[in-house]
JSON list of C-alpha atoms in Angstrom, two decimals:
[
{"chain": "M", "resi": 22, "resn": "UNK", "atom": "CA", "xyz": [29.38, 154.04, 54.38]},
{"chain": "M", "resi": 23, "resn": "UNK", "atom": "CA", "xyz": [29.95, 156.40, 57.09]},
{"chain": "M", "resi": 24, "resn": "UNK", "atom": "CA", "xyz": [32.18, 153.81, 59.01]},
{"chain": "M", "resi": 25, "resn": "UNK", "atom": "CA", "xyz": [35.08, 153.69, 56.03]},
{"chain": "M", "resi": 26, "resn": "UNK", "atom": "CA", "xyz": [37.18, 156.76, 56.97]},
{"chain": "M", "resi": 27, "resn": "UNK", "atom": "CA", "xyz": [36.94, 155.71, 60.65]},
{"chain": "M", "resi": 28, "resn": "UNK", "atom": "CA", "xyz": [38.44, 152.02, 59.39]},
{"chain": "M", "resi": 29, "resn": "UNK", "atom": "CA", "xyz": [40.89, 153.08, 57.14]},
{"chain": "M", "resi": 30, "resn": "UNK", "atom": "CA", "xyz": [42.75, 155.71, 60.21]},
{"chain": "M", "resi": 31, "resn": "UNK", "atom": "CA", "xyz": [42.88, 152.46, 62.21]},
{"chain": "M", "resi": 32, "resn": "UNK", "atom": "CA", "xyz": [43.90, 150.21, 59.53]},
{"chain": "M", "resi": 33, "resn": "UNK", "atom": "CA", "xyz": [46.56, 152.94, 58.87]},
{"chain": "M", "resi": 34, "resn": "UNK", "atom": "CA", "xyz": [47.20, 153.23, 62.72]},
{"chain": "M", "resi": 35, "resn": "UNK", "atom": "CA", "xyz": [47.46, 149.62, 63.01]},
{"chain": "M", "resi": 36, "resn": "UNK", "atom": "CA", "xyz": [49.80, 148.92, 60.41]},
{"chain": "M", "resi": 37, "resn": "UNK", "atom": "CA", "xyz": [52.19, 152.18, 61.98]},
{"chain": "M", "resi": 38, "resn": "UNK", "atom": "CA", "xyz": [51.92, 150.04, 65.00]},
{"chain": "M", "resi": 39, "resn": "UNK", "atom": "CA", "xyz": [52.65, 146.53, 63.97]},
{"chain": "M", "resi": 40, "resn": "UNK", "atom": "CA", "xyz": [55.69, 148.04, 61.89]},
{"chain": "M", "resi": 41, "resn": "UNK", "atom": "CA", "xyz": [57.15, 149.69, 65.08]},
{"chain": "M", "resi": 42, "resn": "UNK", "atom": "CA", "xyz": [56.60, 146.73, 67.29]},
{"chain": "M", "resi": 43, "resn": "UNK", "atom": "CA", "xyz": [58.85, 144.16, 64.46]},
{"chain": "M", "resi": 44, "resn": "UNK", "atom": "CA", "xyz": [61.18, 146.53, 63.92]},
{"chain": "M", "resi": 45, "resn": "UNK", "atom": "CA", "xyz": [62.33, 146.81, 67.85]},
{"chain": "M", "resi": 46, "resn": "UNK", "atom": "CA", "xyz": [61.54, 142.72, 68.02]},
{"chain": "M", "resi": 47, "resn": "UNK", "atom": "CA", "xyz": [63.53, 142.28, 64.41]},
{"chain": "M", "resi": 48, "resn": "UNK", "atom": "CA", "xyz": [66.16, 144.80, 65.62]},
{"chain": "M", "resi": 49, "resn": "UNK", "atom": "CA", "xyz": [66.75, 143.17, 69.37]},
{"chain": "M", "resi": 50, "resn": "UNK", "atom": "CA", "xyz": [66.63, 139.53, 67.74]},
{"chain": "M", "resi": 51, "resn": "UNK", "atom": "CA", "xyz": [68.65, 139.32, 65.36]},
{"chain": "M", "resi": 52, "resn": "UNK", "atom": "CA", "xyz": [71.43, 142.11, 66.30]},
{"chain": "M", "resi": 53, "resn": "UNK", "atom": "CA", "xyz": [74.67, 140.84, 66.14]},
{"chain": "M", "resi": 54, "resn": "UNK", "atom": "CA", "xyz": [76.28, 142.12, 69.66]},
{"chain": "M", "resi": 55, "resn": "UNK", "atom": "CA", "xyz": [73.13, 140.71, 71.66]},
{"chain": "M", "resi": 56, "resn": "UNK", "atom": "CA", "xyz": [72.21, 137.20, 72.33]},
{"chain": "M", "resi": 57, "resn": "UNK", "atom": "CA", "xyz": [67.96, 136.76, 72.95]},
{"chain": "M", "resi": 58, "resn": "UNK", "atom": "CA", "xyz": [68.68, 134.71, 75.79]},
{"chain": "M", "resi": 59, "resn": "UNK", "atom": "CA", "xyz": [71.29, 136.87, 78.09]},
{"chain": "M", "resi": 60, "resn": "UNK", "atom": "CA", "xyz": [73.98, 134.28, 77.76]},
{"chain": "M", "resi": 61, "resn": "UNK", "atom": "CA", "xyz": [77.20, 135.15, 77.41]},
{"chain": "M", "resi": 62, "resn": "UNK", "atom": "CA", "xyz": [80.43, 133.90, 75.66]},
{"chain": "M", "resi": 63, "resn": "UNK", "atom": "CA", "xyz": [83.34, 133.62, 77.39]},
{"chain": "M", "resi": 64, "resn": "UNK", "atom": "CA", "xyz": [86.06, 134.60, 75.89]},
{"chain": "M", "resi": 65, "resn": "UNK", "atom": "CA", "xyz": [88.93, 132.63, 77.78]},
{"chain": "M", "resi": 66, "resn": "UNK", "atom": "CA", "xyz": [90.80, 129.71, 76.28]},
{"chain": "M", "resi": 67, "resn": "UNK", "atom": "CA", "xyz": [90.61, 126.16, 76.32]},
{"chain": "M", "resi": 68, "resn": "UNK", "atom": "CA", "xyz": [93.35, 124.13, 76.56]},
{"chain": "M", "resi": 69, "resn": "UNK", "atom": "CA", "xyz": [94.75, 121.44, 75.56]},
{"chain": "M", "resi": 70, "resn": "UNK", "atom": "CA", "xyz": [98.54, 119.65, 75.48]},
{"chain": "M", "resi": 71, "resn": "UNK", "atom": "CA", "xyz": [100.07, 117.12, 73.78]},
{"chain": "M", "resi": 72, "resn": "UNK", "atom": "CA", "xyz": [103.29, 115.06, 73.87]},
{"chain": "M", "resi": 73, "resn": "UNK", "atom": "CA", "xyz": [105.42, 113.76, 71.90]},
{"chain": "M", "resi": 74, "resn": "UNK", "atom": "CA", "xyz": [108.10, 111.92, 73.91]},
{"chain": "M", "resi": 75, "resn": "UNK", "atom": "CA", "xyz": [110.32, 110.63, 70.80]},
{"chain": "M", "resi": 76, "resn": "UNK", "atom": "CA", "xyz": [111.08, 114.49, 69.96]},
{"chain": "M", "resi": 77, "resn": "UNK", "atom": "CA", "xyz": [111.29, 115.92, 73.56]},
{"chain": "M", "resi": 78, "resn": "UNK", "atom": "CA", "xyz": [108.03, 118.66, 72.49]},
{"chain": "M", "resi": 79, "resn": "UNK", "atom": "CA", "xyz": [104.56, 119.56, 74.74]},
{"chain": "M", "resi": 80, "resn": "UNK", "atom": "CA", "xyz": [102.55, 121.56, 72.05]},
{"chain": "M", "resi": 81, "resn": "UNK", "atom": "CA", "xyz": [99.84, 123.57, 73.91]},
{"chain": "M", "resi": 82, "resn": "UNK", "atom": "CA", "xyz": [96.61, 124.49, 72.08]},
{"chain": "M", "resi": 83, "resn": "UNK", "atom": "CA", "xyz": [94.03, 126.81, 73.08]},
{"chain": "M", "resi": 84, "resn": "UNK", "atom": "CA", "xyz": [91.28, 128.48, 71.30]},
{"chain": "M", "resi": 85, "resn": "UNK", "atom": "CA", "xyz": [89.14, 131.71, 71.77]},
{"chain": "M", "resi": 86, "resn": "UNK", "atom": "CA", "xyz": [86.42, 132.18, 72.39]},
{"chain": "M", "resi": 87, "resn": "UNK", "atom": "CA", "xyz": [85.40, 129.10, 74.49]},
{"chain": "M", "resi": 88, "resn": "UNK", "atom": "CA", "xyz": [82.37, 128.07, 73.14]},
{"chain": "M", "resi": 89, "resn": "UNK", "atom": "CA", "xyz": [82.92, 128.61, 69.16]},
{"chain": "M", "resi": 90, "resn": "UNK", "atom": "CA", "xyz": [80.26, 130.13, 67.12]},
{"chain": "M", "resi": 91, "resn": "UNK", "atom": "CA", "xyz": [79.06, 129.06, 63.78]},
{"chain": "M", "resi": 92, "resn": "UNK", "atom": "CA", "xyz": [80.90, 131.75, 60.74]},
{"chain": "M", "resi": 93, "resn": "UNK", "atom": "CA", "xyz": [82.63, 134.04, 63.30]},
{"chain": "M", "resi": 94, "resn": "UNK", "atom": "CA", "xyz": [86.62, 133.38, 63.75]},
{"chain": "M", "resi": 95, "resn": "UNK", "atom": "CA", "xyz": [87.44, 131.81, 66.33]},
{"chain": "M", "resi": 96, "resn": "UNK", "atom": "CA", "xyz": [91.87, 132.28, 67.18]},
{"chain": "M", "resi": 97, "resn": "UNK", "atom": "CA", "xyz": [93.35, 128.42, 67.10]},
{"chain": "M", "resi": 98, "resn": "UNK", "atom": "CA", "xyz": [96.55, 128.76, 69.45]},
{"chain": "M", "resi": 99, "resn": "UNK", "atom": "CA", "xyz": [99.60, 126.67, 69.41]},
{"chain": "M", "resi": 100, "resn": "UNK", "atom": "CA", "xyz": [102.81, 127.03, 72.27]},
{"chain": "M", "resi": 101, "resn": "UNK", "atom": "CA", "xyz": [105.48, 124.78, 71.82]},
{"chain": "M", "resi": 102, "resn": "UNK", "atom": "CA", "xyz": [108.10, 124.05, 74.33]},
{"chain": "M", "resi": 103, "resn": "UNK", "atom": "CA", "xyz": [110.63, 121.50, 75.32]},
{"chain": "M", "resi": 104, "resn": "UNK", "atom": "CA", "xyz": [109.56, 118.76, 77.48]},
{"chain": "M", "resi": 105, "resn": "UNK", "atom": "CA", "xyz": [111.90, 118.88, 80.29]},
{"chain": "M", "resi": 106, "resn": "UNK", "atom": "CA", "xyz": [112.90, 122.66, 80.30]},
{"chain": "M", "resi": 107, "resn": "UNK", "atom": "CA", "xyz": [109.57, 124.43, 79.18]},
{"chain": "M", "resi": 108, "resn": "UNK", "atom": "CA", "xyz": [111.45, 126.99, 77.06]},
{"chain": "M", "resi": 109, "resn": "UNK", "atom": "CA", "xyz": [110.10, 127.78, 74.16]},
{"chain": "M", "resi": 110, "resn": "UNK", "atom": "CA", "xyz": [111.31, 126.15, 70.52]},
{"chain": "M", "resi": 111, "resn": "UNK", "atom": "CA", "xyz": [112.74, 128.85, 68.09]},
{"chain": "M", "resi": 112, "resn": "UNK", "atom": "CA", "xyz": [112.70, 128.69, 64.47]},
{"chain": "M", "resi": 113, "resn": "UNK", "atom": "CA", "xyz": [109.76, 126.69, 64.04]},
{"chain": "M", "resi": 114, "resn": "UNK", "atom": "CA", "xyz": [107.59, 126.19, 59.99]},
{"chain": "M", "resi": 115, "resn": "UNK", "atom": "CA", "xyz": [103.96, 125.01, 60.85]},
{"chain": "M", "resi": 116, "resn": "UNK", "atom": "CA", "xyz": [100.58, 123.94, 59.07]},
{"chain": "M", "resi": 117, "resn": "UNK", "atom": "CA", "xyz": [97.38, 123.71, 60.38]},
{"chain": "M", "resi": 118, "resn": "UNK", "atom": "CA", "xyz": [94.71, 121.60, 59.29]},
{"chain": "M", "resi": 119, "resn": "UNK", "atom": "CA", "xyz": [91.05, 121.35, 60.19]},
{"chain": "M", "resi": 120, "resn": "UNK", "atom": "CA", "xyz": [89.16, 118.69, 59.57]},
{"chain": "M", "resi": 121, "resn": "UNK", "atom": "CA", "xyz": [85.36, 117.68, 59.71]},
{"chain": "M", "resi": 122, "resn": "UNK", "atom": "CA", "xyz": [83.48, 114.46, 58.88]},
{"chain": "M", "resi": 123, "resn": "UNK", "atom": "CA", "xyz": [79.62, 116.16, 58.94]},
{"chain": "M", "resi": 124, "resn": "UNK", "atom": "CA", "xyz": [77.32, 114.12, 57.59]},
{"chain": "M", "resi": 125, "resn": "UNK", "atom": "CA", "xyz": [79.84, 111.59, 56.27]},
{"chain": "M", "resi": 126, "resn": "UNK", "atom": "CA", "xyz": [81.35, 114.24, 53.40]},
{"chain": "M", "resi": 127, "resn": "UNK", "atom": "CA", "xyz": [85.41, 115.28, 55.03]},
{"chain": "M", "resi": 128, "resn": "UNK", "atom": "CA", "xyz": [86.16, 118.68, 54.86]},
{"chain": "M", "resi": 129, "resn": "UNK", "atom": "CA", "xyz": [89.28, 120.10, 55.31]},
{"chain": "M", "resi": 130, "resn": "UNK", "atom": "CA", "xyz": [91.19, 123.23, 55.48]},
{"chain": "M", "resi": 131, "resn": "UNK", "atom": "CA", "xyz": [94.42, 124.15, 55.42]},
{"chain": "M", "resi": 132, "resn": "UNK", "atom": "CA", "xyz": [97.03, 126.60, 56.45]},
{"chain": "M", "resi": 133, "resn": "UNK", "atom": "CA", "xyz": [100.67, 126.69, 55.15]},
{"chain": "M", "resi": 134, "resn": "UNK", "atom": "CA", "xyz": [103.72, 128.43, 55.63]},
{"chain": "M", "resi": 135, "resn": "UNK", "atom": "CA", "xyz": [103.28, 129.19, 58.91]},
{"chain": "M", "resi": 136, "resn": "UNK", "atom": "CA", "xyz": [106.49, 130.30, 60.66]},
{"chain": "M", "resi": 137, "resn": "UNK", "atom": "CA", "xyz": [106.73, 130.41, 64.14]},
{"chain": "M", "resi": 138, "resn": "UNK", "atom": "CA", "xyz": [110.43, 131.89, 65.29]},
{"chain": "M", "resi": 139, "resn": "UNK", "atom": "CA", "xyz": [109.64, 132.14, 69.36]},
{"chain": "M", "resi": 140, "resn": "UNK", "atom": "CA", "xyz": [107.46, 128.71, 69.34]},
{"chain": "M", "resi": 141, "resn": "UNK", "atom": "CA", "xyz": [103.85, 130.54, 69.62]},
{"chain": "M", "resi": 142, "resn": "UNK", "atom": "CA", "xyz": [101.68, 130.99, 66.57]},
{"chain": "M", "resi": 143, "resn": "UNK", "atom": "CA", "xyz": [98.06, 131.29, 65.73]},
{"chain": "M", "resi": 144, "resn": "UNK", "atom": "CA", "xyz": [95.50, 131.09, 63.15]},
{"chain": "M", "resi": 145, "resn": "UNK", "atom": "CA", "xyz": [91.89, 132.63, 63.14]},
{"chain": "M", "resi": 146, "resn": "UNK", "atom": "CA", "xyz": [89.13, 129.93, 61.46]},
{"chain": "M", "resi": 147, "resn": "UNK", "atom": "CA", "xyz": [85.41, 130.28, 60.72]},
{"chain": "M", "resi": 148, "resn": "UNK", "atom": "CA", "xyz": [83.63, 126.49, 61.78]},
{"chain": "M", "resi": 149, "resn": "UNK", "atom": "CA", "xyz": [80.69, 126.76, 59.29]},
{"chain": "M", "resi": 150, "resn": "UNK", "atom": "CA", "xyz": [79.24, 123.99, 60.67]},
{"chain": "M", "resi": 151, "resn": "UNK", "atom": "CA", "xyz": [78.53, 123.08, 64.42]},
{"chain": "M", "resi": 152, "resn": "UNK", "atom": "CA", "xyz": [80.23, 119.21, 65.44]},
{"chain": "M", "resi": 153, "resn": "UNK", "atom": "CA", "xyz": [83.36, 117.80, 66.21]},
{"chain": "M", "resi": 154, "resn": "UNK", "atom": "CA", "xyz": [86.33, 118.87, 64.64]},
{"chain": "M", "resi": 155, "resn": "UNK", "atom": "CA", "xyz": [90.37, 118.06, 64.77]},
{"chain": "M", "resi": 156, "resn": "UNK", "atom": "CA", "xyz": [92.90, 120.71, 64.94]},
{"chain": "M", "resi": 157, "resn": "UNK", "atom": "CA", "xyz": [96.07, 118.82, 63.32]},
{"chain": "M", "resi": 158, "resn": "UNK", "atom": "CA", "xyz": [99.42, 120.68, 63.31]},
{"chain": "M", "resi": 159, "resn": "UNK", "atom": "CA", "xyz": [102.96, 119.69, 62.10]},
{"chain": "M", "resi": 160, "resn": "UNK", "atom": "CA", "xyz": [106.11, 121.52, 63.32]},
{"chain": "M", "resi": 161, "resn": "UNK", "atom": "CA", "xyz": [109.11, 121.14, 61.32]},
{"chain": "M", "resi": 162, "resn": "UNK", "atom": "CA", "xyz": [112.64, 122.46, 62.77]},
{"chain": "M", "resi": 163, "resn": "UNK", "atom": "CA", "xyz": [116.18, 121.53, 61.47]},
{"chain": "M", "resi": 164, "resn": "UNK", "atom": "CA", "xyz": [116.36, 118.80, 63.89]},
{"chain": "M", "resi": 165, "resn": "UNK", "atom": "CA", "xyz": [113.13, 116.85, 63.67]},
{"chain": "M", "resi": 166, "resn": "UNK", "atom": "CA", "xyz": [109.09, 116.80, 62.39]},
{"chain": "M", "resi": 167, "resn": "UNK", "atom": "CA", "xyz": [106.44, 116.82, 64.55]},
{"chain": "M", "resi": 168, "resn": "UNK", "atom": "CA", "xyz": [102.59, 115.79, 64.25]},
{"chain": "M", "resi": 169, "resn": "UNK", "atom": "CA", "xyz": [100.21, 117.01, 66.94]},
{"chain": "M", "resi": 170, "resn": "UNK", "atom": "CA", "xyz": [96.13, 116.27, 67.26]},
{"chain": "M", "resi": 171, "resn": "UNK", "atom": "CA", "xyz": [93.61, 118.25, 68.89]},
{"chain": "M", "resi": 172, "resn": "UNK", "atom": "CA", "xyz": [89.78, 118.65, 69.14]},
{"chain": "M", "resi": 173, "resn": "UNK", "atom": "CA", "xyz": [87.26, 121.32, 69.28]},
{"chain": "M", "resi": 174, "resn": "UNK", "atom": "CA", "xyz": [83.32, 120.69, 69.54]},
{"chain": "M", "resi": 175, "resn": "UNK", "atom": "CA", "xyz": [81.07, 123.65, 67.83]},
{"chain": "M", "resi": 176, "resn": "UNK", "atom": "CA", "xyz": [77.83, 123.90, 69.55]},
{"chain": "M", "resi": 177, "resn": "UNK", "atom": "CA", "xyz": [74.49, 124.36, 67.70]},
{"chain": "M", "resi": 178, "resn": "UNK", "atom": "CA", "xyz": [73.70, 128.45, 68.08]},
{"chain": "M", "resi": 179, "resn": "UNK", "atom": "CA", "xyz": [71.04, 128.83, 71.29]},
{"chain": "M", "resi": 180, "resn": "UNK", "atom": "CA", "xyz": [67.30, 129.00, 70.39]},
{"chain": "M", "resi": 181, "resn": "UNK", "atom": "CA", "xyz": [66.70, 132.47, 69.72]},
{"chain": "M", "resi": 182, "resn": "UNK", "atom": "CA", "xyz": [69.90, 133.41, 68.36]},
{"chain": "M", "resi": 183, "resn": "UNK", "atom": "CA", "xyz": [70.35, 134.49, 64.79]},
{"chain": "M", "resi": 184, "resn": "UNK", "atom": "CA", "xyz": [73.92, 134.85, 63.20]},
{"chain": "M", "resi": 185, "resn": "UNK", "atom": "CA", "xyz": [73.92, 137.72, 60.94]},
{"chain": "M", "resi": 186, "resn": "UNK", "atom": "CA", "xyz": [77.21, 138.32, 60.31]},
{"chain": "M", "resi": 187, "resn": "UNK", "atom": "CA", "xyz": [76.45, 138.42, 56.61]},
{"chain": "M", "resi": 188, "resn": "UNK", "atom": "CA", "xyz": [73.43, 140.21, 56.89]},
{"chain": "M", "resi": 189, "resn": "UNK", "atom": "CA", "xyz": [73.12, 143.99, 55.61]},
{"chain": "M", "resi": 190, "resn": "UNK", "atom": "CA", "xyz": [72.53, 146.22, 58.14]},
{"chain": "M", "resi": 191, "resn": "UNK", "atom": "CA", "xyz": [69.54, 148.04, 55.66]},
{"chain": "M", "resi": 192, "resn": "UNK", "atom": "CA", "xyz": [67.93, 144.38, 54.93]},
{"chain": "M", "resi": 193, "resn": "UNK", "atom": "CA", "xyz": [66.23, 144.56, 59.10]},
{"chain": "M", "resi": 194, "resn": "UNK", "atom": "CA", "xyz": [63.97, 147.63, 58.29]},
{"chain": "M", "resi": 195, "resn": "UNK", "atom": "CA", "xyz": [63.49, 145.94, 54.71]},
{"chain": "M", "resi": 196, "resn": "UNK", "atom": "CA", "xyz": [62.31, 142.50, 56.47]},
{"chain": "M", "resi": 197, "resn": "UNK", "atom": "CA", "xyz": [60.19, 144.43, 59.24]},
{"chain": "M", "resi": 198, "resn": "UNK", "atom": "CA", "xyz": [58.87, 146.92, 56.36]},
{"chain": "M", "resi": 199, "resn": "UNK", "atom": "CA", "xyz": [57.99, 143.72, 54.42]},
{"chain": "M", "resi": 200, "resn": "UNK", "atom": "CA", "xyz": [56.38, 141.62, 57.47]},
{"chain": "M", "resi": 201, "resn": "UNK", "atom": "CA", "xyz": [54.43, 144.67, 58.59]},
{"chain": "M", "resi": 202, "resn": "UNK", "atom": "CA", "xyz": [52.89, 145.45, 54.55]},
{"chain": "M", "resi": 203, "resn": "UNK", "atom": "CA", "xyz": [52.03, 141.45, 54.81]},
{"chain": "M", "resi": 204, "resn": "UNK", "atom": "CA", "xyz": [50.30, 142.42, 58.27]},
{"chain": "M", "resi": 205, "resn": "UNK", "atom": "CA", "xyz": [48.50, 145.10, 57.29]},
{"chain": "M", "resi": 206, "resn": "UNK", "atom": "CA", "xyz": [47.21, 144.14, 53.98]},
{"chain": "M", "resi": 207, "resn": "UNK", "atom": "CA", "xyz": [45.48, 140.42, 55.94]},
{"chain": "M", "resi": 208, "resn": "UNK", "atom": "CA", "xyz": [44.37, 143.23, 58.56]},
{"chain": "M", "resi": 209, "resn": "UNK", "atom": "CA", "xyz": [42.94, 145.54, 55.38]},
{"chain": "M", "resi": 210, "resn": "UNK", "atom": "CA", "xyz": [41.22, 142.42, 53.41]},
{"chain": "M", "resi": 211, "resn": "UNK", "atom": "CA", "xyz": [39.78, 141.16, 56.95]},
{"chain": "M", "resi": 212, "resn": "UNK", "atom": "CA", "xyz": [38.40, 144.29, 57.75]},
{"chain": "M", "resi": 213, "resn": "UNK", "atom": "CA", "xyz": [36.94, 144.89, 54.04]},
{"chain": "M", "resi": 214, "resn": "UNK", "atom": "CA", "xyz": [35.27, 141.49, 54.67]},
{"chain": "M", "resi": 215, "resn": "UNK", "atom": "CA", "xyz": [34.01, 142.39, 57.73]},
{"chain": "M", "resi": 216, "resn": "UNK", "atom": "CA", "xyz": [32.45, 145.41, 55.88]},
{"chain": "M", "resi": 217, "resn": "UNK", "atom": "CA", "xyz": [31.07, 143.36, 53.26]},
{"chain": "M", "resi": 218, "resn": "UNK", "atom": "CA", "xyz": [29.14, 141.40, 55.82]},
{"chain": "M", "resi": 219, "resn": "UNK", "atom": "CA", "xyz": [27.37, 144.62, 57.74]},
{"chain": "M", "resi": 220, "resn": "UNK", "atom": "CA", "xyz": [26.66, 146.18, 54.51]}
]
């Protein structure tokens, strides 16, 4: 009997500490500016050209950042120029459409009425999957139509990354409040049994 004050200060103490110590691990996982494993993304361009001979084009595309990540935008980049001078086309109406084949259902997404009056344009996309996907863009000008391919390959996020984008900024001391009540009540019920037994 005289033992039960002395077990409920460390069950409380316990439980202060197991809530402290998931918060900081909840809170350094799964912030959003800080990736578990110190890798970085880099946030230069790939690139990419194509040709098209019959209308006298190179289309550049880039994107940004390098390596894609899953529900955060990632800037699609087009230049186009002409093939033997490298100036810039004026006056250019775009789309953009990306397209996916995941797990044998297409998607596709599309952006219209683009207008591009130097030859440069972008568009900022969200892959919500990881996999392969193709950029496709067609330029239309008064003098011709154009149809140009690219790819882009989303990696799976890195073990120990968490996107939470979406994610409240009140629900991580709600999910570390939760996981450290779950704690302490197995640590309360193992130390009533415990009591059980001596008694």
């Amino acid at each position: 009997m005289h033992k039960l004050p002395f077990s409920s200060s460390v069950i409380f103490v316990s439980s202060l500490s197991v809530l402290l110590i998931l918060t900081i691990i909840i809170t350094v996982v799964l912030s959003p500016s800080i990736n578990a494993l110190g890798q970085s993304l880099s946030s230069s361009s790939t690139q990419q050209t194509w040709i098209d001979k019959l209308n006298n084009l190179k289309i550049q595309f880039g994107y940004s950042p390098k390596e894609p990540v899953i529900d955060k935008p990632t800037e699609l980049g087009f230049t186009v120029q002409n093939l033997q001078t490298s100036e810039q086309i004026k006056n250019l109406s775009t789309r953009v459409v990306v397209v996916n084949n995941a797990g044998g259902q297409l998607r596709t997404f599309k952006f219209a009425n683009i207008t591009a009056p130097n030859g440069i344009f972008s568009v900022k996309y969200l892959f919500p999957d990881s996999g392969s996907y193709n950029i496709i863009t067609k330029l239309d000008s008064k003098n011709y139509s154009s149809l140009a391919s690219f790819n882009v390959f989303v990696p799976l996020a890195p073990l120990g990354t968490v996107n939470v984008g979406n994610l409240n900024p009140i629900a991580l001391p709600a999910i570390a409040g939760i996981i450290a009540a779950t704690v302490g009540a197995a640590l309360i019920l193992k130390i009533n049994k415990k009591n059980k037994k001596i008694s």
